[in-house]
Short mmCIF file of C-alpha atoms in Angstrom, two decimals:
data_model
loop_
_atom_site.label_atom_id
_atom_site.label_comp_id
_atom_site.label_asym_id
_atom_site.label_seq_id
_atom_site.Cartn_x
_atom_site.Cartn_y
_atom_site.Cartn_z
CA UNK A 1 -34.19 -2.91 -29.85
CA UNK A 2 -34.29 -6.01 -32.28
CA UNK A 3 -34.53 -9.41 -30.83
CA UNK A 4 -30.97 -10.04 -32.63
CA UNK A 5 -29.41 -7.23 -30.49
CA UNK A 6 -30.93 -8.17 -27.66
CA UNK A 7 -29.90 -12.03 -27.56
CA UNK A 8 -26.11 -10.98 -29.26
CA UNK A 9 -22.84 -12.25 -26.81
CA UNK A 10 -21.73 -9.55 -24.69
CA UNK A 11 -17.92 -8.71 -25.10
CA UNK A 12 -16.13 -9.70 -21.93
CA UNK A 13 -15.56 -6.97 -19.27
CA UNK A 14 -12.42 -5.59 -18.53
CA UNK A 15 -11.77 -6.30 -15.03
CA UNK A 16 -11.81 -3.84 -12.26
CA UNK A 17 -9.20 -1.73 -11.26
CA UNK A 18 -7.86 -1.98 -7.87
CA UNK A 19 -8.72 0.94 -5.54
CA UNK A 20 -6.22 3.75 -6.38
CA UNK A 21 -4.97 2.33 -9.70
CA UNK A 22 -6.72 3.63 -12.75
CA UNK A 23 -6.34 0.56 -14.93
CA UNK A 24 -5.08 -2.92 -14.27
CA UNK A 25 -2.14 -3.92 -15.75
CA UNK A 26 -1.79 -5.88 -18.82
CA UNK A 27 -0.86 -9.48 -18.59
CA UNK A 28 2.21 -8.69 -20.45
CA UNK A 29 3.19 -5.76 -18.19
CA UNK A 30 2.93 -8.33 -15.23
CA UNK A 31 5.00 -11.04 -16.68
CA UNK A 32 7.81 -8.11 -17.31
CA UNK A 33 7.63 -7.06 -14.11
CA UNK A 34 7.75 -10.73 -12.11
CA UNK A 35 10.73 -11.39 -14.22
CA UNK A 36 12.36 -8.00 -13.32
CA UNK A 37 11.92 -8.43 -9.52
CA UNK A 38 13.13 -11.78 -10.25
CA UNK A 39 16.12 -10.99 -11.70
CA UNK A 40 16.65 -8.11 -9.08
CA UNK A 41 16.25 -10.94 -6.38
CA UNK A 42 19.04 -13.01 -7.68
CA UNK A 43 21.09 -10.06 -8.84
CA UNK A 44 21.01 -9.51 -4.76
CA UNK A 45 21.54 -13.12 -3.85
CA UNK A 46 24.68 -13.01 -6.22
CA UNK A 47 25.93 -9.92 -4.46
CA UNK A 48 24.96 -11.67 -0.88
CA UNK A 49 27.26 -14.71 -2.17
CA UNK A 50 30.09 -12.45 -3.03
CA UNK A 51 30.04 -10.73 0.25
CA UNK A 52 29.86 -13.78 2.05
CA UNK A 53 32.74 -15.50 -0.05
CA UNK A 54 34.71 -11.96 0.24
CA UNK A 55 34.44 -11.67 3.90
CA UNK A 56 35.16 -15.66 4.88
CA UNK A 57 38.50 -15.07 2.45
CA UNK A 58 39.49 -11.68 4.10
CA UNK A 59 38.80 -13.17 7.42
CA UNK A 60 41.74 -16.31 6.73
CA UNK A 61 43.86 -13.07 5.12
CA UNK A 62 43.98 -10.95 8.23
CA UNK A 63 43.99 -13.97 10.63
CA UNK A 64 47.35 -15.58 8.37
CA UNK A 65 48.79 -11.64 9.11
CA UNK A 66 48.05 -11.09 12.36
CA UNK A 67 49.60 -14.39 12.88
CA UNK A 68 52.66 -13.81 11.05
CA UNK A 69 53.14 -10.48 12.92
CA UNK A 70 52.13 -11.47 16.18
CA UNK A 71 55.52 -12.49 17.51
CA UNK A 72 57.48 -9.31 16.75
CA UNK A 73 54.64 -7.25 18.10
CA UNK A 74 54.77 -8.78 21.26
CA UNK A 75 59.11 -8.94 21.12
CA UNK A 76 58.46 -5.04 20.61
CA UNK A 77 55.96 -4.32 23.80
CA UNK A 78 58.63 -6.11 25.62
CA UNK A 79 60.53 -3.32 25.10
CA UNK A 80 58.63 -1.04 27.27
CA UNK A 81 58.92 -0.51 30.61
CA UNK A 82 56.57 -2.65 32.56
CA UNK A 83 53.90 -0.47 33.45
CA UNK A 84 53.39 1.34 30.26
CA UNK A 85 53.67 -2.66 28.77
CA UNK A 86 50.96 -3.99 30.78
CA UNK A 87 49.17 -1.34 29.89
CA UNK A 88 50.05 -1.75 26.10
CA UNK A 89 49.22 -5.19 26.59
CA UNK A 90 45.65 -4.25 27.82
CA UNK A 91 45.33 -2.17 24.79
CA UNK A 92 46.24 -5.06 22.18
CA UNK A 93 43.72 -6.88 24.12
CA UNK A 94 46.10 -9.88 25.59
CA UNK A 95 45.86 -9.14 29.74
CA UNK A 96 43.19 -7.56 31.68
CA UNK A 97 43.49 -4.55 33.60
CA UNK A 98 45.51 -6.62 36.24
CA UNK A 99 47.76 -8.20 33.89
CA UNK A 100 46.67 -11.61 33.35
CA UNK A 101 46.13 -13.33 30.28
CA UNK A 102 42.47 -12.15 28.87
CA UNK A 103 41.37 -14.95 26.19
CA UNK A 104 38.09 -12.98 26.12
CA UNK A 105 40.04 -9.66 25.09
CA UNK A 106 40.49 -8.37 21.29
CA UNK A 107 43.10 -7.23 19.83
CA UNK A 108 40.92 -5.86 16.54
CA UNK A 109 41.20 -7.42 12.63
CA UNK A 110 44.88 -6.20 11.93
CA UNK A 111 44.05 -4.68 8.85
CA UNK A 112 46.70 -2.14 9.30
CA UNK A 113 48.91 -4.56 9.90
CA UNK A 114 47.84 -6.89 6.80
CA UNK A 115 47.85 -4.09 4.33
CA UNK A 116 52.04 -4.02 5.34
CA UNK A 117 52.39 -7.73 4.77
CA UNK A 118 50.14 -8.02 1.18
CA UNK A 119 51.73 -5.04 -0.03
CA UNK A 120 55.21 -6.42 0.55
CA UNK A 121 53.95 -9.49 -1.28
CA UNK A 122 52.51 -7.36 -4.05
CA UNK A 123 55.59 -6.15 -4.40
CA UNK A 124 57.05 -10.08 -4.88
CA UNK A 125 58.61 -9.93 -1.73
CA UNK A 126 58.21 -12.76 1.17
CA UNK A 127 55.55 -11.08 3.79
CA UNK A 128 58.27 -11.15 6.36
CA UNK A 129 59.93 -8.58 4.63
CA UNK A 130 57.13 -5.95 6.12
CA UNK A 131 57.37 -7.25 9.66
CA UNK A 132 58.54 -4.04 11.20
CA UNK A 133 56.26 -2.18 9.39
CA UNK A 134 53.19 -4.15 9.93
CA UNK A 135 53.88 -3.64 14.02
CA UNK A 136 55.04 0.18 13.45
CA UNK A 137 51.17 0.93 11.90
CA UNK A 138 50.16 -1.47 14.41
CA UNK A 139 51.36 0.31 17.15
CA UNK A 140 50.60 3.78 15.91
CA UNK A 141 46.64 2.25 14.95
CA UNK A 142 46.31 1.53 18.89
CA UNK A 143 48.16 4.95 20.25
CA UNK A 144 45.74 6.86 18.54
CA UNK A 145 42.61 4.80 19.97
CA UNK A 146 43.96 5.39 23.19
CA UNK A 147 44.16 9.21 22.74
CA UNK A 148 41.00 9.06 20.46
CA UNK A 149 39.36 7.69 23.37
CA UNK A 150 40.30 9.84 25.84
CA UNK A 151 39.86 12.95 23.22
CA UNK A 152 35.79 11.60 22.57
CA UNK A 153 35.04 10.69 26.26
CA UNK A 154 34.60 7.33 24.91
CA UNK A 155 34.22 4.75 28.19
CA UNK A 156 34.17 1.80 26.15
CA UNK A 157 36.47 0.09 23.70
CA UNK A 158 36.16 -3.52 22.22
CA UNK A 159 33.55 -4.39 24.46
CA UNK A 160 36.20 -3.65 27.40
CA UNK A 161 36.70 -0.12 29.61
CA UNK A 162 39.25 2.33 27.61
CA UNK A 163 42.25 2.56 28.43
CA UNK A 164 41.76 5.56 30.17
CA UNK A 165 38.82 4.53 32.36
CA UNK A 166 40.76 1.03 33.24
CA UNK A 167 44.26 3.05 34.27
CA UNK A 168 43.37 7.06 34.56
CA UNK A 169 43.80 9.50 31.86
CA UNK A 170 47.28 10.41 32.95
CA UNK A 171 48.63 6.97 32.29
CA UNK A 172 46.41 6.40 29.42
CA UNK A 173 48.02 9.23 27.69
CA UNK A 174 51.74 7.92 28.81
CA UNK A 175 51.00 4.69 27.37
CA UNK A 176 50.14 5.98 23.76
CA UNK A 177 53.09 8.26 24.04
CA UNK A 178 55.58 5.37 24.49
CA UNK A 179 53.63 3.21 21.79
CA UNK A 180 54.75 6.09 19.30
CA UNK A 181 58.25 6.20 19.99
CA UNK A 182 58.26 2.72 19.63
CA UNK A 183 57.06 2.83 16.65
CA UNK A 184 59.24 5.02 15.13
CA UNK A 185 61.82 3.06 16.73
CA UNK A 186 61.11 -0.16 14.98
CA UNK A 187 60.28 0.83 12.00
CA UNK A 188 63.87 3.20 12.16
CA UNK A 189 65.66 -0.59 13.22
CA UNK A 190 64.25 -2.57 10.25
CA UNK A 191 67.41 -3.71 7.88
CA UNK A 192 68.41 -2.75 4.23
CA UNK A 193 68.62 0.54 2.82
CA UNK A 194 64.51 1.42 2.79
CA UNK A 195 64.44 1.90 6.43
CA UNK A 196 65.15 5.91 6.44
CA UNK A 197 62.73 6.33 3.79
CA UNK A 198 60.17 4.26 5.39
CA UNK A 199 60.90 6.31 8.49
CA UNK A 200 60.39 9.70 6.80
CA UNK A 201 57.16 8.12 5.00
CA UNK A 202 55.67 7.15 8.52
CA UNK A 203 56.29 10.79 10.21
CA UNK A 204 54.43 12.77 7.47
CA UNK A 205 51.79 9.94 7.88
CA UNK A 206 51.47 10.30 11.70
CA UNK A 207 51.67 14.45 10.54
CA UNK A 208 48.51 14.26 8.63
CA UNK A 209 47.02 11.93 10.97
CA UNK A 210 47.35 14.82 13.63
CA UNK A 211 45.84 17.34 10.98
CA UNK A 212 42.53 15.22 10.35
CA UNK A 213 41.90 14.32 14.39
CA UNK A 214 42.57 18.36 14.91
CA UNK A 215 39.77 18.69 12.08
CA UNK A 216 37.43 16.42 13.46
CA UNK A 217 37.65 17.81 16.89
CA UNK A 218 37.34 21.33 15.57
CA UNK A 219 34.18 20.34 13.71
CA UNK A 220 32.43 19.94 16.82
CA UNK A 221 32.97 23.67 17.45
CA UNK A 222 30.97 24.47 13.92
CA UNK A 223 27.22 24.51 14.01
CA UNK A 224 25.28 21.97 12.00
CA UNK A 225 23.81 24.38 9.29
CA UNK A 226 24.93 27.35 7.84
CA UNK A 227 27.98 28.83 5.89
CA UNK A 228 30.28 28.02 8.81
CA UNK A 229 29.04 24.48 8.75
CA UNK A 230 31.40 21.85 7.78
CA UNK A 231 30.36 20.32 4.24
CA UNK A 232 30.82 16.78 2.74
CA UNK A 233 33.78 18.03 1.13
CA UNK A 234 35.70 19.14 4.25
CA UNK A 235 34.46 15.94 5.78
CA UNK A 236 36.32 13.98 3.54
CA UNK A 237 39.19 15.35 3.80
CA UNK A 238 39.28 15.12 7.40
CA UNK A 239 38.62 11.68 6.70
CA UNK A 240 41.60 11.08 3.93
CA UNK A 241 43.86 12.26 6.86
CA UNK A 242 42.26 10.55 9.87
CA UNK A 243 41.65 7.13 8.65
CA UNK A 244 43.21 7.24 5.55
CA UNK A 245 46.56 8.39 6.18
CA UNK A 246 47.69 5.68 8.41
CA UNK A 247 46.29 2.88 5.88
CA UNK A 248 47.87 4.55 2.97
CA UNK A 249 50.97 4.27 5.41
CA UNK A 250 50.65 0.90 5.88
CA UNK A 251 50.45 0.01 2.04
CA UNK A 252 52.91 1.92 1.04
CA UNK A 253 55.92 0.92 4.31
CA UNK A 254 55.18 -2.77 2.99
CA UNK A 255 55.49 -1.94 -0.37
CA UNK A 256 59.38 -0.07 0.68
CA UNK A 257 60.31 -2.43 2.92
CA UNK A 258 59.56 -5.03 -0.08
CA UNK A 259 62.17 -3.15 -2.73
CA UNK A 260 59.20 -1.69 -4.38
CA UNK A 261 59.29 1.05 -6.97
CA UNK A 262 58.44 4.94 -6.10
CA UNK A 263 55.46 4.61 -8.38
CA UNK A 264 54.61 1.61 -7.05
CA UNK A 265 54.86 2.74 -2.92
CA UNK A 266 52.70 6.22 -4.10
CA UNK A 267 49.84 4.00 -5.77
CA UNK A 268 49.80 1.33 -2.61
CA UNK A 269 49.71 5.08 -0.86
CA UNK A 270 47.01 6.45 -2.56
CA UNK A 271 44.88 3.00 -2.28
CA UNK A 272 45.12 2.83 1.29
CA UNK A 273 43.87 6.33 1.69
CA UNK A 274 40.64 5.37 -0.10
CA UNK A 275 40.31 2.62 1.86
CA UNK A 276 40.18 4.97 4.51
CA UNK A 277 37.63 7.22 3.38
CA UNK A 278 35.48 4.29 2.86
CA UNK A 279 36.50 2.35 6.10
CA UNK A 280 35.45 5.87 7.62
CA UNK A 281 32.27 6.08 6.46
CA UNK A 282 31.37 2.15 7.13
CA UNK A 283 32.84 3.28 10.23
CA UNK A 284 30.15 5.86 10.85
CA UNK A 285 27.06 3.66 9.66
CA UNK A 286 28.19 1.35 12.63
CA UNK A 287 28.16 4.57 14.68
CA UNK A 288 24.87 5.14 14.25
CA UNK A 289 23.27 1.42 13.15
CA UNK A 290 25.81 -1.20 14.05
CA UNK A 291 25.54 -3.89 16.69
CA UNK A 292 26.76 -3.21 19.80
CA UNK A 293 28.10 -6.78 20.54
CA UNK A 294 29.81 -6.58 17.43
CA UNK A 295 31.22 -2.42 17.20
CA UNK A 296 31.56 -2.67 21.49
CA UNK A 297 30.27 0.35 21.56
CA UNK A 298 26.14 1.77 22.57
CA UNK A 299 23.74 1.64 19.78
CA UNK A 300 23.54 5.47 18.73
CA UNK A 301 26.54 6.21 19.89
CA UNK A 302 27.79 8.70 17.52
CA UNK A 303 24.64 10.58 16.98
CA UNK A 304 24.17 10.88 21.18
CA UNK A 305 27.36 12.24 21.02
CA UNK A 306 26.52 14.77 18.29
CA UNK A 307 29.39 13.74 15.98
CA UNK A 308 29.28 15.05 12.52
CA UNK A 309 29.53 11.88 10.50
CA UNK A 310 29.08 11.22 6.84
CA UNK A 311 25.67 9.87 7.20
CA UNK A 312 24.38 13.40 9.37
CA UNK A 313 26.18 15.72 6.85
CA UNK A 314 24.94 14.30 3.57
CA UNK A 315 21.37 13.94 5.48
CA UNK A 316 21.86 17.49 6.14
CA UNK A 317 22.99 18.53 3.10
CA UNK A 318 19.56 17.66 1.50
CA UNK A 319 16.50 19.13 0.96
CA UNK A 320 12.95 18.06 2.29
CA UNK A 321 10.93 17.68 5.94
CA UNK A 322 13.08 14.89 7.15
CA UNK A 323 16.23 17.59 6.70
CA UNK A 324 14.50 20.69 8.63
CA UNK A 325 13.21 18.36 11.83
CA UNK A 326 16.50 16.58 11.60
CA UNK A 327 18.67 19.64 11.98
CA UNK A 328 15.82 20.98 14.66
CA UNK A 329 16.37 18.20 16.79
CA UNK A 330 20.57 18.29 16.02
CA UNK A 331 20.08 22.34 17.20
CA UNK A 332 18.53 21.26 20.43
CA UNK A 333 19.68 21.81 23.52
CA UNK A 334 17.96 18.47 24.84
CA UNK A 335 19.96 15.65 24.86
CA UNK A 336 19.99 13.03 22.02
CA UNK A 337 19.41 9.58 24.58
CA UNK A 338 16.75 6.59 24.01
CA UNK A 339 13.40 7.30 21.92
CA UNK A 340 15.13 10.84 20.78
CA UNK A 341 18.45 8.93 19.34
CA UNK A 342 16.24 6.79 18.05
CA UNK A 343 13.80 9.15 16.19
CA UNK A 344 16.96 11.06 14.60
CA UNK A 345 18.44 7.47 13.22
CA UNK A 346 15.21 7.28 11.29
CA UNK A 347 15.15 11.16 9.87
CA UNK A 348 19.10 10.68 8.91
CA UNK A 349 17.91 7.50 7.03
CA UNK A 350 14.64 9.35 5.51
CA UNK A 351 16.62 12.12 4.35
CA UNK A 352 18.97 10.03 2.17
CA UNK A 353 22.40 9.99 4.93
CA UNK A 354 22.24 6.04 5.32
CA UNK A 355 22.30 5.66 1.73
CA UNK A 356 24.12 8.72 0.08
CA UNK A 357 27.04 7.13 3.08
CA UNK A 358 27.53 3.76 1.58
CA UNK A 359 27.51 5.13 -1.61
CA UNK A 360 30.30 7.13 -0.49
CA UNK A 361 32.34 3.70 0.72
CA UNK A 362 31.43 1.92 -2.42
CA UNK A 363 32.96 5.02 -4.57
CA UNK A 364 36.30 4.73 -2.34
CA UNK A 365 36.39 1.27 -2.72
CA UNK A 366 36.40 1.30 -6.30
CA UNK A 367 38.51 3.70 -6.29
CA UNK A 368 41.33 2.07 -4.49
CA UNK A 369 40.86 -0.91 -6.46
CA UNK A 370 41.73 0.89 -9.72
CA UNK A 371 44.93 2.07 -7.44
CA UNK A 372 45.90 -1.83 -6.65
CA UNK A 373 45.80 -2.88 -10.29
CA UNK A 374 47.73 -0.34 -11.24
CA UNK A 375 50.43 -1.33 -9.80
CA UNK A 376 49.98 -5.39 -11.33
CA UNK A 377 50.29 -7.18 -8.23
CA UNK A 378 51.92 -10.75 -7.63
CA UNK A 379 48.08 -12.80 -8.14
CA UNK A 380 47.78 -14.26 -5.06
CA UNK A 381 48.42 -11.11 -3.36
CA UNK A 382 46.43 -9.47 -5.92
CA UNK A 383 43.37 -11.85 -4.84
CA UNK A 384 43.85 -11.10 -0.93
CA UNK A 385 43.77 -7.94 -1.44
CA UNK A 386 40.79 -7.84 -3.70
CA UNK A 387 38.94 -9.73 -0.99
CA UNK A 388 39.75 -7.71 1.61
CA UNK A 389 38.80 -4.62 -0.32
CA UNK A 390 35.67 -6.48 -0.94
CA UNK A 391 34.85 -7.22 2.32
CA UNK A 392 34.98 -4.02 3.82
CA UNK A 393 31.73 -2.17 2.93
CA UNK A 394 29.55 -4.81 4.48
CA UNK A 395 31.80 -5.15 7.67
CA UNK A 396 29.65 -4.91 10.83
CA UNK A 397 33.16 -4.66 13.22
#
């Protein structure tokens, strides 16, 4: 070799790649990706912001409802006789067991209730308008807890004993029983010429509620896998009826009480029952994932229970290992408590049910805001509405 070659300036090596990698990225391919996870970062902060400015404006909306319909809800439990009262009472979360006042107790959001009073508004009428249909859904909401609890064994609701554990299940099943007739009662008493249709509107409401708790229960009976095993489909139908029967119910009794058009009342209708759908499958990520001290009920709860929620089915409805030991440990005979619970959160989340669930709400929420502009609502009701849709699929109550 000549001296020249010898003594010539080596060309810079490339540098090494990092164990696994075959090459190290280019400095341009670096820069594009640090601005990428940038942009992702404050693409999430944005959505964080909107949450939190959704959820601090739907919490004034259903506290400026719930205060509006307090009085006549309580003028209507007065009504009752005093035992099934005091026990209605308990239920709404204003006395303990005994009867006294309860400032601890909790009555829920209202959102039932506020649906009735926006959707009057929506409709340009005053909010008042859909007081005795904002304590008619109100009223039929907590009846069906207090069979829903005694239907799922549930010992716990709102951070209190059920109804049924705090009076019997005979009682328990009395009190809900008079809450319905009231509520048909009230809602049969409001004035102006809506009132029968709002009546009629309410009993195929509380019809198809019947039909989606009769599906639930019955898909307890079905095995997890399988032909005969319910799908996501039938799950959402179940749901539509469930949940979102009464909140369609409560949309569209505002929007009649409030002189609204047919079109108008079906669209408010169809809304609510998307909300449903969606409030039923945040509803079931709480069930398996949600805070205790916030849901009031055990971490786990649904899945020690063997419930066939959203997030199990579409977990079940995949493919891969996390699917076959999920659906070994759902076929077992051993109970689902502690460590075991625990492991089958994490295979439902593995296998895609945790995600492919809010995906689900998000869809449904959409959806029922494509309902809501339809019908061009009064603005500010338009914006309380839009919040409150907006706040539900990060909800942790």
């Amino acid at each position: 070799m000549s001296r020249a070659a010898r003594t010539a300036p080596r060309a810079p090596e490339a540098p090494l790649a990092a164990p696994g990698r075959p090459f190290a990225r280019p400095p341009a391919d670096t820069a594009r990706a640090d601005a990428a996870r940038a942009d992702t970062a404050r693409a999430d902060t944005a959505r964080a912001d909107t949450a939190r400015a959704d959820t601090a404006r739907a919490d004034a909306v259903l506290a400026r409802c719930r205060e509006l319909t307090h009085p006549a809800l309580v003028d209507a439990v007065g009504q009752l006789d005093p035992w099934t009262g005091r026990m209605a009472a308990y239920a709404l979360g204003w006395r303990d067991a005994g009867g006294a006042p309860d400032p601890t107790g909790s009555g829920g959001k209202g959102l039932r209730q506020a649906l009735a009073v926006l959707s009057a508004e929506a409709a340009g009428a005053d909010g008042a308008t859909a007081l005795p249909a904002a304590v008619a859904v109100e009223l039929v909401h907590t009846f069906s807890l207090l069979h829903d609890d005694i239907m799922d064994g549930d010992p716990l609701r709102r951070r209190r004993p059920a109804v049924w554990r705090a009076y019997g299940v005979g009682p328990a099943v009395l009190a809900g029983d008079a809450l319905h007739a009231l509520a048909v009662q009230t809602l049969a008493e409001a004035p102006g010429e809506r009132a029968p249709a709002a009546v009629r509107h309410l009993s195929r409401s509380l019809t198809a509620l019947v039909r989606g708790q009769a599906d639930d229960l019955r898909f307890e009976e079905l095995p997890w896998t399988g032909p005969d095993a319910p799908g996501l489909a039938a799950y959402r139908a179940m749901a539509e009826q469930k949940t979102g029967a009464l909140l369609g119910c409560a949309a569209a009794l505002g929007a009649e009480l409030g002189g609204a058009p047919g079109a108008t009342v079906t669209a408010l209708d169809r809304a609510g029952r998307h909300l449903g759908v969606a409030f039923q499958a945040v509803d079931d990520l709480l069930g398996i994932w949600g805070d205790p001290a916030l849901t009031g009920k055990p971490v786990h709860s649904d899945l020690r229970q063997r419930k066939k929620t959203h997030p199990v089915l579409a977990a079940l409805a995949g493919a891969g290992p996390a699917r076959r030991e999920l659906a070994a440990l759902l076929g077992s005979a051993e109970p689902l408590e502690g460590p075991r619970a625990a492991y089958a959160a994490s295979l439902v989340d593995e296998a895609g049910g945790r995600a492919a669930t809010r995906a689900e709400a998000s869809t449904h929420l959409e959806a029922a805001r494509t309902c809501l502009a339809a019908t061009r609502p009064a603005p500010a009701a338009a914006r309380d509405l839009d919040a409150l849709v907006g706040s539900l699929l990060d909800r942790a109550w």
